[in-house]
mmCIF file of C-alpha atoms in Angstrom:
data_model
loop_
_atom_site.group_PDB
_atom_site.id
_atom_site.type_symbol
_atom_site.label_atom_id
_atom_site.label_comp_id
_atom_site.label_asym_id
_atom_site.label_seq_id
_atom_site.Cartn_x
_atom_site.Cartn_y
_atom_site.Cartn_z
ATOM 1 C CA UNK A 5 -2.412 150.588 34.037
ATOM 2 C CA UNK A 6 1.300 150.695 33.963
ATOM 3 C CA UNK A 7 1.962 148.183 31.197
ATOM 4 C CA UNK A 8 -1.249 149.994 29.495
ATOM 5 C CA UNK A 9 1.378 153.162 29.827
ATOM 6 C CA UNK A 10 4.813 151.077 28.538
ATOM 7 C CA UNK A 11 2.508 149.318 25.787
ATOM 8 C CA UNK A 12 1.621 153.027 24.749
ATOM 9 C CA UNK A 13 4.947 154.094 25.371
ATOM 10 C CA UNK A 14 5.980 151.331 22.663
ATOM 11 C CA UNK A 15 3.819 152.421 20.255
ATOM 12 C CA UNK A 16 4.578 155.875 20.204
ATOM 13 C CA UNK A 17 8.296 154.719 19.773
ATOM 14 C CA UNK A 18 7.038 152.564 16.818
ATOM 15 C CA UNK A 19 4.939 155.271 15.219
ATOM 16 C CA UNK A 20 8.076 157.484 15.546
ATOM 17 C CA UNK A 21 10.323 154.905 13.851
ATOM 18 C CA UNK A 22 7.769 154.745 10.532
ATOM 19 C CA UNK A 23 7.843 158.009 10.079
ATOM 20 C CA UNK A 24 11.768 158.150 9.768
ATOM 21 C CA UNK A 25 11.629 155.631 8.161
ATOM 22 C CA UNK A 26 9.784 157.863 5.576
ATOM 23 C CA UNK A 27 12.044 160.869 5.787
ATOM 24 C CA UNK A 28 15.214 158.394 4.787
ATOM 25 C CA UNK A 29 16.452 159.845 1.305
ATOM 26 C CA UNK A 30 18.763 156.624 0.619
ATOM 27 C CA UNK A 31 19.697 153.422 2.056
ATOM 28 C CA UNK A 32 22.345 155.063 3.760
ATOM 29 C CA UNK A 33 19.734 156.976 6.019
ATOM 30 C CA UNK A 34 17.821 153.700 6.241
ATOM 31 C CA UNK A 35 20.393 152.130 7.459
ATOM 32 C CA UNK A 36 20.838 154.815 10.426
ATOM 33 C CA UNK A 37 17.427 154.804 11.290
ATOM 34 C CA UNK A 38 17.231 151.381 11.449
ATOM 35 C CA UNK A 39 20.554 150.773 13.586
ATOM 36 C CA UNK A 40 19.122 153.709 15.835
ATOM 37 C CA UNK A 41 15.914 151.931 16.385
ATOM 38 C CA UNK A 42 17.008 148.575 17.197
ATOM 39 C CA UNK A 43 19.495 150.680 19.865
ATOM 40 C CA UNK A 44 16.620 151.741 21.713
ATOM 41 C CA UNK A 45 14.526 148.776 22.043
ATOM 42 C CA UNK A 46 17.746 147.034 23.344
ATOM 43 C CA UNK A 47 18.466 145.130 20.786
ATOM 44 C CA UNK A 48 22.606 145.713 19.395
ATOM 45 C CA UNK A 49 22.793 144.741 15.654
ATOM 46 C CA UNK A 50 20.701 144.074 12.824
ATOM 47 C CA UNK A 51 20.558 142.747 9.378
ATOM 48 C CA UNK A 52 18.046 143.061 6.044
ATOM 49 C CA UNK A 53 19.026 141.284 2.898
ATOM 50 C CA UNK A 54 17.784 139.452 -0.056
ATOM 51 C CA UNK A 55 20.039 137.778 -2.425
ATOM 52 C CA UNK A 56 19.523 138.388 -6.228
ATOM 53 C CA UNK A 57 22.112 136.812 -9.008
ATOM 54 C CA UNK A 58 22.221 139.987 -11.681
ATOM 55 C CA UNK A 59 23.446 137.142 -14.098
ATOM 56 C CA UNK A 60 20.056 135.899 -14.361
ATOM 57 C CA UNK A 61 18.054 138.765 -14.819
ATOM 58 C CA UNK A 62 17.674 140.581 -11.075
ATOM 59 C CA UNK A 63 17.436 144.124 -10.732
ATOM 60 C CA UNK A 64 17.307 144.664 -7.030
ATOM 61 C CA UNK A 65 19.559 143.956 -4.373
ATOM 62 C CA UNK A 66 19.440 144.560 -0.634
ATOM 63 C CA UNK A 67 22.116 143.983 2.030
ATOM 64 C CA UNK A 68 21.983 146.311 5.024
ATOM 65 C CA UNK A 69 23.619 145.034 8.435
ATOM 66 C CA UNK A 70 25.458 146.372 11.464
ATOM 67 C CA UNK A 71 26.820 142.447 12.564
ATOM 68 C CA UNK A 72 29.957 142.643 13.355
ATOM 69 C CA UNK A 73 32.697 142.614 10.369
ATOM 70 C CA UNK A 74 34.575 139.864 12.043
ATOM 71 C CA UNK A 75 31.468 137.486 12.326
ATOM 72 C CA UNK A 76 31.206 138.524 8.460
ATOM 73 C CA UNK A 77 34.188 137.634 7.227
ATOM 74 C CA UNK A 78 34.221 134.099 9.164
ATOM 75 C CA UNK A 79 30.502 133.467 7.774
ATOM 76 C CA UNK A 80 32.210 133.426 4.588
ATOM 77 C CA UNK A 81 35.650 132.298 5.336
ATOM 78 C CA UNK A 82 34.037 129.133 6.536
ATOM 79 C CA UNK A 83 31.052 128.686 4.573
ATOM 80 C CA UNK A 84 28.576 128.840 7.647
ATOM 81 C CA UNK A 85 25.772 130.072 4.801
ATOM 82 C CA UNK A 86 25.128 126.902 3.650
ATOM 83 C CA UNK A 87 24.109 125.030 6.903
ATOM 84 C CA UNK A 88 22.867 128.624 8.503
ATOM 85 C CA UNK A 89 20.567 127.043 10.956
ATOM 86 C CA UNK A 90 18.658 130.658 11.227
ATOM 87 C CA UNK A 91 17.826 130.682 7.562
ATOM 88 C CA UNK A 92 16.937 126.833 7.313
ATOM 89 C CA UNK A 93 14.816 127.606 10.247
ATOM 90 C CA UNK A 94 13.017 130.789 8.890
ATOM 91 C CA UNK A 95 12.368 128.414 5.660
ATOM 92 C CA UNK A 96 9.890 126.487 7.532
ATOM 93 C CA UNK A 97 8.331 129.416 9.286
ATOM 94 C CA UNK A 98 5.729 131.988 7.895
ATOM 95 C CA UNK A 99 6.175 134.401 10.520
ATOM 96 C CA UNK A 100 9.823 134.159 12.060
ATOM 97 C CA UNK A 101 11.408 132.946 14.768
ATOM 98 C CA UNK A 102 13.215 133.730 18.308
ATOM 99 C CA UNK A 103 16.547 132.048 18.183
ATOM 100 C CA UNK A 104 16.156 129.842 21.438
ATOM 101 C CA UNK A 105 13.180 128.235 19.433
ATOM 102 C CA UNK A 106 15.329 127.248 16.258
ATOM 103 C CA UNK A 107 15.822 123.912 17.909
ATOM 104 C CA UNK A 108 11.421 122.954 17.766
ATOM 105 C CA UNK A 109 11.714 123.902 13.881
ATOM 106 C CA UNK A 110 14.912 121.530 12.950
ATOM 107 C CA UNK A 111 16.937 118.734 14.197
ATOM 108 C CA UNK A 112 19.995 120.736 14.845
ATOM 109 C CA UNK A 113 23.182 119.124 13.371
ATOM 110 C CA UNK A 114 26.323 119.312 14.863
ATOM 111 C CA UNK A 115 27.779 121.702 12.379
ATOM 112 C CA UNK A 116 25.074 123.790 13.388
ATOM 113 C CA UNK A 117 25.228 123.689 16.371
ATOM 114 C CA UNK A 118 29.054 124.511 16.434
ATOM 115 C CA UNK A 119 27.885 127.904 13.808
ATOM 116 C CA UNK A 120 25.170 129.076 16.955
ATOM 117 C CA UNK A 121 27.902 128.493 19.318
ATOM 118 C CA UNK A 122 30.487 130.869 16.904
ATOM 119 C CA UNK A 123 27.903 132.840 16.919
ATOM 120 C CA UNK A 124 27.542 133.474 20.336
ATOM 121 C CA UNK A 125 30.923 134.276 20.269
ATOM 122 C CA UNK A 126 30.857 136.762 18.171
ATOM 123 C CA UNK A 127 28.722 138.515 20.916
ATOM 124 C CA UNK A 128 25.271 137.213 19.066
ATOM 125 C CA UNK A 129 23.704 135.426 21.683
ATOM 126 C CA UNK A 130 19.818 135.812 21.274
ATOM 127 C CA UNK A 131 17.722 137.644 18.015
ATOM 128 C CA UNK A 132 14.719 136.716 16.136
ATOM 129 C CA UNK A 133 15.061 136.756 12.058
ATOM 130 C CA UNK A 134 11.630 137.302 10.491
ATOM 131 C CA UNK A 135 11.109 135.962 6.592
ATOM 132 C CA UNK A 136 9.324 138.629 4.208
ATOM 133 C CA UNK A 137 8.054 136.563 1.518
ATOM 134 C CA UNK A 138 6.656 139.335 -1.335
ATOM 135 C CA UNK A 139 5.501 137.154 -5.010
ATOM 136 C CA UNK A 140 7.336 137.452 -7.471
ATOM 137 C CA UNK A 141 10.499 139.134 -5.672
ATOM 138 C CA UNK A 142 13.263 137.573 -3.976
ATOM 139 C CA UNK A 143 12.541 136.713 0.308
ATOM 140 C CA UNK A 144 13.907 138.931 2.346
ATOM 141 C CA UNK A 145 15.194 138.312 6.444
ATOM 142 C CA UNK A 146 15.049 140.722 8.899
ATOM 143 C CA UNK A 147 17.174 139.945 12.055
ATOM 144 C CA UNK A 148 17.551 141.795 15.296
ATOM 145 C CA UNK A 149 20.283 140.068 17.845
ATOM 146 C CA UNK A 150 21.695 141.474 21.493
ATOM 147 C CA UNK A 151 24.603 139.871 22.822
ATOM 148 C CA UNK A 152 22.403 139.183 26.138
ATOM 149 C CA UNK A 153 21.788 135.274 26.505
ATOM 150 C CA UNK A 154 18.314 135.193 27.365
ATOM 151 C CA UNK A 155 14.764 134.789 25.512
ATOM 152 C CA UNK A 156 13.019 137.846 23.539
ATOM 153 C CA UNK A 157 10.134 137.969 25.176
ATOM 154 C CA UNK A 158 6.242 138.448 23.924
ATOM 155 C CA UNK A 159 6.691 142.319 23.229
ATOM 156 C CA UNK A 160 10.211 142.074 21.867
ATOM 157 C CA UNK A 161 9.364 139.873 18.884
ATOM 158 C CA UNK A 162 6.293 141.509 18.365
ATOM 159 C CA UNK A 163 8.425 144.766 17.995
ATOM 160 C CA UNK A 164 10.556 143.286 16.243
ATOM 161 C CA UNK A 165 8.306 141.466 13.347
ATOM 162 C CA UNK A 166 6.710 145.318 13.019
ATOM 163 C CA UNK A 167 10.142 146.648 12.662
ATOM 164 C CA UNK A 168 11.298 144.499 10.108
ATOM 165 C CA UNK A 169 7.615 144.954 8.084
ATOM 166 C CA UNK A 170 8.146 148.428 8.371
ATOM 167 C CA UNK A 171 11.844 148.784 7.459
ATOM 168 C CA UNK A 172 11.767 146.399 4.504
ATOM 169 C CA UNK A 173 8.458 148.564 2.763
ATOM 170 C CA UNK A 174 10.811 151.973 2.722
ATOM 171 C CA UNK A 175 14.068 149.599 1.592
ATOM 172 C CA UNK A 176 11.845 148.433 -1.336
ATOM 173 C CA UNK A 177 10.539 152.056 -2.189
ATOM 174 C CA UNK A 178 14.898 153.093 -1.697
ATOM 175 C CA UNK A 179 15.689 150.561 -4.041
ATOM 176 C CA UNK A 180 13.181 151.505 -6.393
ATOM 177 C CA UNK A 181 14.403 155.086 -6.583
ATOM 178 C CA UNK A 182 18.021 154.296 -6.105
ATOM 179 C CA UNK A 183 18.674 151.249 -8.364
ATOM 180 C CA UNK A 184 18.085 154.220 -11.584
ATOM 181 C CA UNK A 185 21.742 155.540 -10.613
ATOM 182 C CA UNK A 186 22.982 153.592 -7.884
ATOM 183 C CA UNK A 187 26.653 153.063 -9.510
ATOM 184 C CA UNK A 188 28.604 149.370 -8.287
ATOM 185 C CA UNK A 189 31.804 147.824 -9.643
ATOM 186 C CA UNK A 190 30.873 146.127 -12.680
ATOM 187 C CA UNK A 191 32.414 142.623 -13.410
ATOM 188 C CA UNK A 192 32.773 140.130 -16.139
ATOM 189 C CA UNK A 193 30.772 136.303 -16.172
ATOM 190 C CA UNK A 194 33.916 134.907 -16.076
ATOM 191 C CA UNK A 195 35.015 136.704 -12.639
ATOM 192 C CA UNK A 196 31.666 136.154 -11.581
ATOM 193 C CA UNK A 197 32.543 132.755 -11.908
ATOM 194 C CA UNK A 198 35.571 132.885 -10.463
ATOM 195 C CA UNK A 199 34.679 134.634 -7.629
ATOM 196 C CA UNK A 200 31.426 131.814 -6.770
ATOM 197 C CA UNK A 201 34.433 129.404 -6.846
ATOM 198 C CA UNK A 202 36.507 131.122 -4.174
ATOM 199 C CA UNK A 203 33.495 131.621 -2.029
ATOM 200 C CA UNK A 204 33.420 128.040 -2.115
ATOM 201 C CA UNK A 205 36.710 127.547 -0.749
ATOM 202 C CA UNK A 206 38.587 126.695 -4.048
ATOM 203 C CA UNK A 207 42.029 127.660 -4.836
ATOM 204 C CA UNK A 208 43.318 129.206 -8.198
ATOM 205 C CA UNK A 209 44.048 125.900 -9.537
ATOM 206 C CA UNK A 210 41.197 123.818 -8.487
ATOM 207 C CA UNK A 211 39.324 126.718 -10.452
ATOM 208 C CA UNK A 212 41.568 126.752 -13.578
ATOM 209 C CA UNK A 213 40.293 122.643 -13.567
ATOM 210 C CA UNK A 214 36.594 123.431 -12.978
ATOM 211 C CA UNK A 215 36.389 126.172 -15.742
ATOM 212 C CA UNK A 216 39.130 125.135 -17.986
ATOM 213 C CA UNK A 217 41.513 127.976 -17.901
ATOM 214 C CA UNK A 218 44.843 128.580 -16.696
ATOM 215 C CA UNK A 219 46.064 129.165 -13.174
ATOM 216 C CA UNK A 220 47.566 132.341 -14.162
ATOM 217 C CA UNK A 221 44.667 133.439 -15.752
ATOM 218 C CA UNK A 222 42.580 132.562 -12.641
ATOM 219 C CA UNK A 223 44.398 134.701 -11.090
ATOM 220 C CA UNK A 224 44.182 137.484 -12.647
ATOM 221 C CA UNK A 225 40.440 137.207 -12.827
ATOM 222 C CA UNK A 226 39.791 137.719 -9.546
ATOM 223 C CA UNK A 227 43.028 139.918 -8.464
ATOM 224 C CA UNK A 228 41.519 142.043 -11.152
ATOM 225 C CA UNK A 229 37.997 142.216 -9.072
ATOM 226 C CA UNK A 230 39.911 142.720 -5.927
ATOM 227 C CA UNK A 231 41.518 145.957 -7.399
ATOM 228 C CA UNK A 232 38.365 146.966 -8.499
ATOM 229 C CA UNK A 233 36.517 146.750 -4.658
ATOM 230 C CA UNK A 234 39.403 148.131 -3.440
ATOM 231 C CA UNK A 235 39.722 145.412 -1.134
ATOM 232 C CA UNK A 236 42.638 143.499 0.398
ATOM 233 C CA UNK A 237 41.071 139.569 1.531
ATOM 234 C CA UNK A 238 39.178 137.756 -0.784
ATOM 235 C CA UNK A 239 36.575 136.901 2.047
ATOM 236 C CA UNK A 240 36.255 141.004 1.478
ATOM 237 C CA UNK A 241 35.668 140.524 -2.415
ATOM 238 C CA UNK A 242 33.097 137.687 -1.687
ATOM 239 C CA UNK A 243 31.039 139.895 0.344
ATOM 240 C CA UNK A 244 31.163 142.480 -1.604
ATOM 241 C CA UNK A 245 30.137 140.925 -4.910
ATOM 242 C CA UNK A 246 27.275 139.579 -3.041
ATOM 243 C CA UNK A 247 26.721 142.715 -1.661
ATOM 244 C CA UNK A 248 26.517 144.065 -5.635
ATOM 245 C CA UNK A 249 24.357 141.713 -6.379
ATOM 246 C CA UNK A 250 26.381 139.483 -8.974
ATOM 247 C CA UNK A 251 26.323 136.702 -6.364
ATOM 248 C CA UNK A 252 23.350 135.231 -3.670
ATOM 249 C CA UNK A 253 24.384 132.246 -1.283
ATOM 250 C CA UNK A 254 22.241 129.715 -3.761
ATOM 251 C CA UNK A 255 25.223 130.604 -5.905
ATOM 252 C CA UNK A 256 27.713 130.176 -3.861
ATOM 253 C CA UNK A 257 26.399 126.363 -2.998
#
């Protein structure tokens, strides 16, 4: 009777969250709700993103997370994205993952072994990411993560799989509405291009070699987007341009 009661209990909370989820006005609200909800059910960050590349034709673009900024900035600073163990992980699963499992869905390489381990010290010990896989749109990952080192257990990931489900159907209504006069810092191909480059750990002149230009000229390009985001680190203008859209992590490969 008593985990009839919690299972209840759960439900209600669940019921509570859709309907919030409704009242949201923007992705800003969303993005409240969400962080709220994943509070309560003991979980400490999340994170729901798709990548688009606007230079090919995408519309829509998605990128809400609470992770920690630091953890952010070294994802890109050291180009964990391209070995993410998590995402390689969720590629061969149609209905997510807890992170202590990752290991029985890939042979775990060193490297990524060494980006859970940064991970975890970044305070993400344990989550589960969930893929949501819509045709004809770009996947989407939900992840939930506590820094408590133990195993989600049967409820948790089931709450958490409904959470993502139900967060991602109100983003994609959001993005609908919002994408009509959502305003974001415009940029050229060329400091697209740029900008892929330094993602990829590529200095001003190894770029002015790869697209023909001059250093100088480099330069400028992407102090130019800085300016424009307002931001100070590079690793900032990366994330941000991703963040905008003009970039996903294929691109940055």
């Amino acid at each position: 009777m008593a985990n009839r009661i919690k299972d209840c209990g759960r439900l209600d909370d669940l019921t509570r969250f859709a309907e919030e989820c409704a009242r949201a006005e923007n992705l800003g609200d969303l993005q409240g709700t969400i962080d709220a909800a994943v509070r309560e059910l003991g979980f400490r960050w999340f994170t729901l993103l798709h990548n688009v590349d606007l230079r090919h034709g995408g519309g829509q673009r998605l990128f809400l997370t609470t992770y920690p900024p630091a953890w952010l900035e070294e994802v890109l600073e050291e180009r964990h994205y391209i070995e993410d163990p998590i995402h390689a992980a969720c590629a061969r699963t149609p209905s997510g993952l807890a992170w202590d499992r990752v290991g029985d869905v890939l042979e775990l390489s060193s490297r990524q072994r060494s980006i859970l381990k940064r991970a975890r010290d970044h305070d993400l010990a344990a989550g589960y990411s969930l893929p949501i896989r819509t045709p004809g749109e770009p996947e989407a990952i939900f992840t939930v993560a506590r820094p408590r080192d133990e195993p989600l257990d049967a409820a948790e990931i089931l709450t958490a799989r409904l959470l993502g489900s139900v967060a991602y159907d109100r983003a994609r209504e959001l993005l609908g509405e919002e994408m009509r006069t959502l305003a974001f810092v415009s940029l050229s191909p060329r400091q697209v291009e740029c900008i892929a480059l330094v993602a990829q750990g590529k200095s001003d002149w190894e770029i002015a070699q790869i697209l023909g230009l001059s250093r100088d000229t480099v330069h400028e390009y992407v102090e130019s987007a800085r300016r424009r985001y307002g931001v100070r680190r590079r690793t900032q203008l990366v994330l941000r341009a991703v963040r905008d859209g003009h970039l996903n992590m294929d691109a940055l490969l």
